[in-house]
C-alpha positions as a printed NumPy array, in Angstrom:
array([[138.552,  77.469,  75.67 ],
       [136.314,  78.422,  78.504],
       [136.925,  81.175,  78.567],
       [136.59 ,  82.419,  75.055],
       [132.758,  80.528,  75.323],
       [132.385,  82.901,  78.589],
       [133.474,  86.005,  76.4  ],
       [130.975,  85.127,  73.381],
       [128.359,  84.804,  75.573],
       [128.984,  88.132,  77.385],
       [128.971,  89.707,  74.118],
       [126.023,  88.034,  72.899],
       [123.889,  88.904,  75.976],
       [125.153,  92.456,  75.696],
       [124.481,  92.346,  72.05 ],
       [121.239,  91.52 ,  72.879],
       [120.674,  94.116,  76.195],
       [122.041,  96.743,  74.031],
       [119.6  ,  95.964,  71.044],
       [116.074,  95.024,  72.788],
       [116.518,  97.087,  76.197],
       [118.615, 100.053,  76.193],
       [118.159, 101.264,  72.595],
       [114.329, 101.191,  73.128],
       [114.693, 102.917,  76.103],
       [116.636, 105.874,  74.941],
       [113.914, 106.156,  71.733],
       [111.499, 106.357,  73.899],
       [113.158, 108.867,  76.315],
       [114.517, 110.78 ,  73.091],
       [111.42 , 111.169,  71.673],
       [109.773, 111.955,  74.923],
       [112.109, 115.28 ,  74.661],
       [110.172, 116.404,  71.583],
       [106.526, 117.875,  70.354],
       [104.531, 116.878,  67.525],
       [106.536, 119.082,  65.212],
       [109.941, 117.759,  66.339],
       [111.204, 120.557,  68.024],
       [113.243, 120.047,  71.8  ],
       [110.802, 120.585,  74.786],
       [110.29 , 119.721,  78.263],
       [106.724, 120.412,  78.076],
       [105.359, 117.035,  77.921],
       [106.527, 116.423,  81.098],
       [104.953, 119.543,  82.445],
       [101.744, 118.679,  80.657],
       [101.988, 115.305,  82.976],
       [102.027, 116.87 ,  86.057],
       [ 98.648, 118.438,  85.205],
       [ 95.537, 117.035,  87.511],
       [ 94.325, 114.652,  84.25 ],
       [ 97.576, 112.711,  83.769],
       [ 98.224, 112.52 ,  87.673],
       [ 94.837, 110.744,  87.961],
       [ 95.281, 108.646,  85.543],
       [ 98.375, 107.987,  87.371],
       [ 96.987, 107.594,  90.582],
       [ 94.487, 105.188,  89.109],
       [ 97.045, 103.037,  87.767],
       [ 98.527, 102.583,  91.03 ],
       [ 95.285, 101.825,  92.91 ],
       [ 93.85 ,  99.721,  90.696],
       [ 97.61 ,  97.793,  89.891],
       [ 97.529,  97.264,  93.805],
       [ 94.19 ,  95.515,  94.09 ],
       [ 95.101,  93.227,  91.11 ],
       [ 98.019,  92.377,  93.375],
       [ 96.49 ,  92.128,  96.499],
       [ 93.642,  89.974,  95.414],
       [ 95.819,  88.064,  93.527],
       [ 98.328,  87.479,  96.112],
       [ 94.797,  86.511,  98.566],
       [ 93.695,  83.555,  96.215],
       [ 97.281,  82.338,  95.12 ],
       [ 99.284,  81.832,  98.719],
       [ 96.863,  78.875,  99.919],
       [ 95.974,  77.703,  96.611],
       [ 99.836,  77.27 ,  95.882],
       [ 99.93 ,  75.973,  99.892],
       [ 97.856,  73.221,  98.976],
       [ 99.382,  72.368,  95.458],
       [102.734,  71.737,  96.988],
       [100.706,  68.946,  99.336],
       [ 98.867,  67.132,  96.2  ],
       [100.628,  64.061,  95.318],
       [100.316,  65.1  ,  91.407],
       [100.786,  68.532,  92.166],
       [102.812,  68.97 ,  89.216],
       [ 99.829,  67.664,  86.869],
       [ 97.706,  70.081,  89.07 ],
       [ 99.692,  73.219,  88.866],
       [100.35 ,  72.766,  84.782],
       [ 96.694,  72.305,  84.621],
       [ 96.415,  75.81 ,  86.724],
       [ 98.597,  77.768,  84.376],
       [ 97.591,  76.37 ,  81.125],
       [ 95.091,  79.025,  80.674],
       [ 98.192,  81.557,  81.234],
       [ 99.333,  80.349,  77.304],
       [ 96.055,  81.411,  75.758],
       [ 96.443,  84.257,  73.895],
       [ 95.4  ,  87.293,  76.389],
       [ 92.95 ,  89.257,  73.316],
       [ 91.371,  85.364,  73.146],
       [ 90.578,  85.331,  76.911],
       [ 89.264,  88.634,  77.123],
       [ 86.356,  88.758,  74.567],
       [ 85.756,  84.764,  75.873],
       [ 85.226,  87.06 ,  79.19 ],
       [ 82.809,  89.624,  77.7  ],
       [ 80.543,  86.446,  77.17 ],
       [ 81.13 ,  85.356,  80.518],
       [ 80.213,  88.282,  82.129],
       [ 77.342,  89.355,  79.963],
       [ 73.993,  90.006,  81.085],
       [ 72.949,  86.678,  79.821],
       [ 76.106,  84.65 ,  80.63 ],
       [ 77.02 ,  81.842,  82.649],
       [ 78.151,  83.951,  85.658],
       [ 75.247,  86.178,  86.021],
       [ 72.973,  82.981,  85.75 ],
       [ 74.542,  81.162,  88.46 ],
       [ 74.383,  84.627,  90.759],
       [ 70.332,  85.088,  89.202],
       [ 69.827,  81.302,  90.413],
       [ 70.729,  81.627,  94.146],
       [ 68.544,  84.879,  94.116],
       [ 71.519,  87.777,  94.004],
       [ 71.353,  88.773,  90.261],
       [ 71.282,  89.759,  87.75 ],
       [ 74.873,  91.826,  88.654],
       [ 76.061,  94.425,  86.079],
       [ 79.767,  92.892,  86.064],
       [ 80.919,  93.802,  81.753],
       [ 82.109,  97.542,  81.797],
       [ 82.747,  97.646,  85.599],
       [ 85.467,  98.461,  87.535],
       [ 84.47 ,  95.371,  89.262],
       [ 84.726,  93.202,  86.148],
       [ 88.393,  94.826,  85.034],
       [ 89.942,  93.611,  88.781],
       [ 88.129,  90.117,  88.545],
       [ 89.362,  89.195,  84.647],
       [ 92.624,  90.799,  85.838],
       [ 93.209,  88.759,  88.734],
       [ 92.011,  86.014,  86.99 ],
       [ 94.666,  86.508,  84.135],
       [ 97.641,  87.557,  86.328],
       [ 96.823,  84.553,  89.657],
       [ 99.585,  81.929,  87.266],
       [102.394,  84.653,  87.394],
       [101.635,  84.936,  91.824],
       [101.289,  81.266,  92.075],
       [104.334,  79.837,  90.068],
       [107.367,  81.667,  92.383],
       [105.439,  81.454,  95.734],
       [104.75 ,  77.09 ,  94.669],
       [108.536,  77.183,  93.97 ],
       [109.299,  78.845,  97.18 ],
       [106.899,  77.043,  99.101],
       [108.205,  73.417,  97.624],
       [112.094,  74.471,  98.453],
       [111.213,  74.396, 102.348],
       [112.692,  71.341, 104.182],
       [109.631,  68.855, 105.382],
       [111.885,  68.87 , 108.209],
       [111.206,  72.74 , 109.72 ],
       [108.047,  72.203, 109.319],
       [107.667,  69.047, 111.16 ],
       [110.166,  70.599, 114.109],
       [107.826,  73.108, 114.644],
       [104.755,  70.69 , 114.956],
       [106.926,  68.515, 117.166],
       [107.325,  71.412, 119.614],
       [103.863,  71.949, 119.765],
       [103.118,  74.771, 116.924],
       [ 99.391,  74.706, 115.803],
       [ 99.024,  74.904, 111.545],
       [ 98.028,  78.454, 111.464],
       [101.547,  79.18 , 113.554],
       [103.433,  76.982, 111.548],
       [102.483,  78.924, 108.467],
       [102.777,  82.068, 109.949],
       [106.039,  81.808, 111.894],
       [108.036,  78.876, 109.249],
       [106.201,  78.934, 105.841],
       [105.345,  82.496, 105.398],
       [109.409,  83.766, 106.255],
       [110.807,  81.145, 104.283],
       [108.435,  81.838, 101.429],
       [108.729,  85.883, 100.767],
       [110.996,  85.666,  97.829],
       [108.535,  83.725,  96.142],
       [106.005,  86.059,  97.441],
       [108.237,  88.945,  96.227],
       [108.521,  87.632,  92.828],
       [105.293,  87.273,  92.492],
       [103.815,  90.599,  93.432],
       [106.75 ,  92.554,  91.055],
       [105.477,  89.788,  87.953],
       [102.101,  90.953,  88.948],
       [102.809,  95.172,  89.772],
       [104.576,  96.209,  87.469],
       [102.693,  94.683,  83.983],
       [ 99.018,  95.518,  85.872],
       [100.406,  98.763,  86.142],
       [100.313,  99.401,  82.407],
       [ 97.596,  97.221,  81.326],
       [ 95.271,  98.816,  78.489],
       [ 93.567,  96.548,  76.327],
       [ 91.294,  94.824,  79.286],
       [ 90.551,  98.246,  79.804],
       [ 88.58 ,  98.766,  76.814],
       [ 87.132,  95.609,  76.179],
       [ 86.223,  94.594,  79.645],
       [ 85.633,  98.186,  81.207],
       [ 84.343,  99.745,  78.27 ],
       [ 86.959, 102.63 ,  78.116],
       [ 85.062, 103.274,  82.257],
       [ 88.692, 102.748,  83.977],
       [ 91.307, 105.183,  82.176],
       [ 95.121, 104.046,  82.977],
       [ 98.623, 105.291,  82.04 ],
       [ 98.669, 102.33 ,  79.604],
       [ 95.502, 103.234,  77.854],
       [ 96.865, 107.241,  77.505],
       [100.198, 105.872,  76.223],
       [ 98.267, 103.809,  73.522],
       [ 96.204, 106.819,  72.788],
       [ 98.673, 109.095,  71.979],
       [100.523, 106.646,  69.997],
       [ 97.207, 105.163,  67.986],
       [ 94.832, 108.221,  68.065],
       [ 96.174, 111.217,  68.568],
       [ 99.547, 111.023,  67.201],
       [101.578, 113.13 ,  69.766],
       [103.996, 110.269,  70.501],
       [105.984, 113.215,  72.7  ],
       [103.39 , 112.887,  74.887],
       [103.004, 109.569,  74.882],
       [106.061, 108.37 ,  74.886],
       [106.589, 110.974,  78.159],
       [103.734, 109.079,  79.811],
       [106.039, 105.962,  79.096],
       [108.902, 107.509,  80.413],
       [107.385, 108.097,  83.926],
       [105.823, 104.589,  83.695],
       [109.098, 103.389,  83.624],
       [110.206, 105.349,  86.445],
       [107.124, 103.931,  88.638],
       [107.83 , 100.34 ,  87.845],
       [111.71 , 100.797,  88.996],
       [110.473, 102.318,  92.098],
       [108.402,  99.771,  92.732],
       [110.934,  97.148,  92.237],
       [113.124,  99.075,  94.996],
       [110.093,  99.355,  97.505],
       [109.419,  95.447,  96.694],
       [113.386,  94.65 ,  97.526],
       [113.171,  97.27 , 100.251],
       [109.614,  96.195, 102.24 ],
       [108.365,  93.497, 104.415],
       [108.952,  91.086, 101.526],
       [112.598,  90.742, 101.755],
       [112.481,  90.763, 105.714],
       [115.456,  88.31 , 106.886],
       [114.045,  84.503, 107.429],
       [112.955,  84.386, 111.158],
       [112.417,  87.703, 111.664],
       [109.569,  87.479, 113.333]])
């Protein structure tokens, strides 16, 4: 009887794979394959190696690895010192509750926010620094970003960070670690595959994000996913477009390998 459950729910999930991951995929690399008149070409994957689409490309990157980076700089203590809150469970719901706000709500709450006139720029005007052009910035695209994507770095590295025995830590302050070693040579090891989690739910969907890029940058920062929804919305060459998508694909997968590959999955005490 088990095993006939087992075998429905292999089918089901492969039902499911075959439906909502693999048959996208292959429209997408299908249509990639063709021009706006439906005829077979490579040529819109020549036309991406031309020095327009390999910005855009490079920009995607760079600005996909700040998001990370900052958010990985303001999540690892602030998830540190969740895990040592007594209600750190009310405390880290409270932190992520803003994650289940619709992400087109947030982002024109931000261009208040960062107006001229708003809240942000009064506080910075009141201590003397302002007013500071943050709405249609690069500036102002990291900062909502980071601010948007800091729930997806914090939930695996509090996970991983919770999971380590109270009892490594307090061996190492018996023999005479100081806190910044303890963290460094017991917390941080024991902590990377929450740390790796983290940065590849943050990586890979800042590398394609779009819609903060027009609202909050004012169309200033130009990205893979804004050319993909371009082509798709505007132009109509969804060849092009969906050729774009093809080597965004390609650049998230190889950034899952590095991820797997790096310093993040070094062995626990390597150091």
């Amino acid at each position: 009887m088990l095993g006939k459950i087992r075998i429905l729910f292999w089918i089901t999930y492969g039902v499911w794979l075959a439906a909502f991951v693999v048959l996208p995929i292959l429209l997408v690399l299908y249509q990639s394959l063709h021009d706006v008149h439906g005829r077979w070409t490579l040529e819109n994957f020549f036309r991406f190696f031309s020095p327009v689409y390999l910005r855009m490309a490079g920009d995607s990157l760079w600005y996909a690895f700040w998001i990370t980076f900052l958010s990985l700089v303001v999540a690892y203590p602030a998830a540190l010192a969740l895990v040592r809150l007594a209600s750190r469970d009310f405390w880290l719901v409270a932190l992520i509750l803003p994650s289940w706000v619709n992400l087109l709500l947030k982002a024109y709450a931000f261009l208040g926010i960062l107006s001229e006139h708003g809240p942000v720029n009064a506080l910075v005007s009141l201590v003397g620094l302002g007013p500071v052009p943050l709405l249609f910035t690069d500036l102002g695209f990291v900062l909502v970003s980071v601010y948007i994507f800091i729930p997806f770095m914090i939930l695996p590295i509090f996970n991983a960070v919770r999971a380590i025995p109270a009892e490594l830590i307090d061996a190492a302050r018996d023999l005479g670690a100081s806190p910044l070693q303890v963290v460094r040579r017991v917390i941080w090891p024991l902590s990377l595959p929450g740390v790796r989690a983290g940065v590849q739910a943050t990586f890979i969907p800042a590398l394609s994000l779009f819609m903060i890029t027009r609202l909050i940058a004012g169309n200033r920062v130009i990205t893979l996913g804004t050319a993909i929804e371009q082509h798709f919305l505007v132009t109509g060459d969804w060849g092009m477009g969906s050729a774009i998508a093809v080597v965004l694909l390609l650049l998230m997968s190889a950034s899952v390998i590095f991820a797997r590959r790096s310093f993040f999955a070094a062995p626990v005490g390597g150091e």
